[in-house]
PDB file of C-alpha atoms in Angstrom:
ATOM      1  CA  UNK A  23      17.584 -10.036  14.952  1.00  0.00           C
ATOM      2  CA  UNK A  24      19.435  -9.525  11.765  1.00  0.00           C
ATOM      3  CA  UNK A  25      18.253 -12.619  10.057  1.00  0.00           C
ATOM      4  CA  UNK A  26      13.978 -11.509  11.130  1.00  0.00           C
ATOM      5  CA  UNK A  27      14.416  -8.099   9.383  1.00  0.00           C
ATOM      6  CA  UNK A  28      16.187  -9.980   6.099  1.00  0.00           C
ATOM      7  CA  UNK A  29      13.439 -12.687   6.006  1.00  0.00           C
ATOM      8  CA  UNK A  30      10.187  -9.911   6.669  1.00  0.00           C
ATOM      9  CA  UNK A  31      12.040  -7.786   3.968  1.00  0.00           C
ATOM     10  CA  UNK A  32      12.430 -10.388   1.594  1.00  0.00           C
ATOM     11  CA  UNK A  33       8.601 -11.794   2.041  1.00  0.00           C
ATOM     12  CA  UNK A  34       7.050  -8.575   2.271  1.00  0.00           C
ATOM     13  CA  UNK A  35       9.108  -7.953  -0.943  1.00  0.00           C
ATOM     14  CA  UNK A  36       7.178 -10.863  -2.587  1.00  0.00           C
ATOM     15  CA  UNK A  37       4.187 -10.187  -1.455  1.00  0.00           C
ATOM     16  CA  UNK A  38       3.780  -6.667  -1.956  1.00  0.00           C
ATOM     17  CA  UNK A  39       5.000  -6.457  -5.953  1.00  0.00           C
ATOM     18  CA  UNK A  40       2.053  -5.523  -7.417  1.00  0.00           C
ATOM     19  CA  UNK A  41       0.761  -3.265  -4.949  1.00  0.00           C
ATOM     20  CA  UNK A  42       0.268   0.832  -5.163  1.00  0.00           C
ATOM     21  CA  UNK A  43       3.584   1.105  -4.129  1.00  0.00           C
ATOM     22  CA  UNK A  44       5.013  -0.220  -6.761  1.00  0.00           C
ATOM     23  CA  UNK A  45       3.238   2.014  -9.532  1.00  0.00           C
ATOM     24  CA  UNK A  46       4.423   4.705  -7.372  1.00  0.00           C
ATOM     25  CA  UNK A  47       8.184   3.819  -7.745  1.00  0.00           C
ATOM     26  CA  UNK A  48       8.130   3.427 -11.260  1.00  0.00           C
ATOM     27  CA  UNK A  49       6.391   6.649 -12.086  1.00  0.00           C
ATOM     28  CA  UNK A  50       8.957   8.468  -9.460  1.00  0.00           C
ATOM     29  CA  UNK A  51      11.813   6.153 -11.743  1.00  0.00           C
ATOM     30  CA  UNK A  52      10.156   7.933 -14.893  1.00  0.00           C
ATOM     31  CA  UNK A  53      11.045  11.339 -13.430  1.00  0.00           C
ATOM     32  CA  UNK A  54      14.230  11.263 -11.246  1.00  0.00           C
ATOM     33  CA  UNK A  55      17.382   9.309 -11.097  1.00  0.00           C
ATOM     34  CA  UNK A  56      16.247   5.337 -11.197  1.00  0.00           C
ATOM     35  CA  UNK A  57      18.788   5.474  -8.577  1.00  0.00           C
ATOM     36  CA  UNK A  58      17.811   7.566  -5.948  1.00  0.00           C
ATOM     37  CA  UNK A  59      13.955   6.533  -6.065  1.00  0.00           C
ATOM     38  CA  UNK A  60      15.388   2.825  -5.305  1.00  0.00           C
ATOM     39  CA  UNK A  61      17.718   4.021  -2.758  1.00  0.00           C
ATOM     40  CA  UNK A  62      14.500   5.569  -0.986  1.00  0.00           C
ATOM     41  CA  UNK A  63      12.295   3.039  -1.171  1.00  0.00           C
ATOM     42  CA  UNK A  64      15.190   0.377  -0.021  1.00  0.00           C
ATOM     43  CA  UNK A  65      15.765   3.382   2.860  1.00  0.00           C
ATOM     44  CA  UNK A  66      12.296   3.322   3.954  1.00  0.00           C
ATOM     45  CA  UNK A  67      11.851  -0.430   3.608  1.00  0.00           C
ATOM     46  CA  UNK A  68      14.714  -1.001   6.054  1.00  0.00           C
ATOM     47  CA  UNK A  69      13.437   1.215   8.468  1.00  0.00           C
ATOM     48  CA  UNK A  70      10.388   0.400   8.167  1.00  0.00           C
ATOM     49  CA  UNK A  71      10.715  -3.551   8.932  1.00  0.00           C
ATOM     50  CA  UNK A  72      13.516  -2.569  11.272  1.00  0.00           C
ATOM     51  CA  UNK A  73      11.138  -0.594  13.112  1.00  0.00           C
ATOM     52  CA  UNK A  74       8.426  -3.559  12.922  1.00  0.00           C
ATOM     53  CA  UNK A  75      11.357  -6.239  14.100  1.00  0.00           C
ATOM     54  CA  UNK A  76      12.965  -4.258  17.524  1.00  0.00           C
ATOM     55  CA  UNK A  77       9.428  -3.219  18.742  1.00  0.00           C
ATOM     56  CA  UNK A  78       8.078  -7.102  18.412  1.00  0.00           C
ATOM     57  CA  UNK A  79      11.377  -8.208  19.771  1.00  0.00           C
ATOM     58  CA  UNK A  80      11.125  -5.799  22.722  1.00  0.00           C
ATOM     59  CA  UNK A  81       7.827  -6.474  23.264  1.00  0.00           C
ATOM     60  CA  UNK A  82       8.184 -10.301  23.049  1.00  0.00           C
ATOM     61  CA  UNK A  83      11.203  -9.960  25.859  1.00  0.00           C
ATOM     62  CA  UNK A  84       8.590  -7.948  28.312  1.00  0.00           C
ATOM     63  CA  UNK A  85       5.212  -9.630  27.835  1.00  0.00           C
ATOM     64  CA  UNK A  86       4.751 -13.320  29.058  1.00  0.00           C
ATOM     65  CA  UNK A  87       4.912 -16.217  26.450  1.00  0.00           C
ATOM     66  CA  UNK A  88       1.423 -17.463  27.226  1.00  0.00           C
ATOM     67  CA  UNK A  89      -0.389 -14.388  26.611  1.00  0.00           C
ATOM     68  CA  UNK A  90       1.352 -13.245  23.253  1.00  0.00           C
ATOM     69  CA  UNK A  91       0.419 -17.319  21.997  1.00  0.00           C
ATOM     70  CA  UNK A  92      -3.246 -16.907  22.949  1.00  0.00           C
ATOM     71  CA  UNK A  93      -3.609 -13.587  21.560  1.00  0.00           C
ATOM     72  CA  UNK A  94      -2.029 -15.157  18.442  1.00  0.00           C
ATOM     73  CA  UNK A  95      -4.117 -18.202  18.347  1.00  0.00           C
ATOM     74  CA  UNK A  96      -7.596 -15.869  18.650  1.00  0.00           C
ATOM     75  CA  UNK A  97      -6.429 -13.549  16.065  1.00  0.00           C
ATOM     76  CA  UNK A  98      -5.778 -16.368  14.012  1.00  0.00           C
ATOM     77  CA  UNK A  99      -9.361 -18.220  14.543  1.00  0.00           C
ATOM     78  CA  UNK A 100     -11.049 -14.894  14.361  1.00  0.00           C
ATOM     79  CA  UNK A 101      -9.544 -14.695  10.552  1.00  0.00           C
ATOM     80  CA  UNK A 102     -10.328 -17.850  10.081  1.00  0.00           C
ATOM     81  CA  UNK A 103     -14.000 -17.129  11.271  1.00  0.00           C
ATOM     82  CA  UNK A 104     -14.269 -14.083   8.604  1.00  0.00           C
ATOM     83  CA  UNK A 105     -13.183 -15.594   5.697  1.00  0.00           C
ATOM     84  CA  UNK A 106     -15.235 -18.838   6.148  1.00  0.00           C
ATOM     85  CA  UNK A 107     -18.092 -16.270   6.467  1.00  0.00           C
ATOM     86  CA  UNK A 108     -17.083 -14.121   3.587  1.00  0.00           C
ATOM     87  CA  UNK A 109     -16.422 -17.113   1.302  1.00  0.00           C
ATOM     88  CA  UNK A 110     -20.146 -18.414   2.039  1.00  0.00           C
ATOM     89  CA  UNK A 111     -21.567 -14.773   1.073  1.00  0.00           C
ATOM     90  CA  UNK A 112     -19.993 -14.373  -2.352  1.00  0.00           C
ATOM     91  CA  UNK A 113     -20.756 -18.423  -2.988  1.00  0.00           C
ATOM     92  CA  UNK A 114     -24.394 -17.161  -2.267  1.00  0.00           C
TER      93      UNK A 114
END
């Protein structure tokens, strides 16, 4: 369980750096302690994906396997669906 919440914290890490978030922490940085507004944001971050890793561990222990992998596999063909159709309008 230890080694999920590292790896979502490290690629949500990545993929969030230049989001709102960001801007926010360096404009708190410009005001308090560089310190404490990185302790926060590590604070929240941990509990945060924490959170996000015991409830889908939990929740993967009580629901069936089959249901969570079809679930999965619509949500996944349903995204697939919208973007193929939102790629097509902007070509247009």
């Amino acid at each position: 369980m230890l080694t999920a919440i590292l790896i979502s914290l490290a690629v949500v890490f990545v993929a969030e750096l230049g989001d709102k978030s960001q801007l926010i922490t360096m404009t708190y940085a410009l005001r308090h302690r560089w310190w404490v507004v990185l302790s926060g944001v590590a604070v929240a971050a941990t509990l945060v994906h924490g959170l996000s890793v015991a409830i889908g561990h939990f929740l993967g222990l009580s629901i069936p396997e089959r249901p969570i992998a079809f679930a999965g596999a619509v949500a996944f063909l349903l995204f697939a669906v919208w973007t193929w159709r939102e790629g097509r309008v902007s070509d247009d």
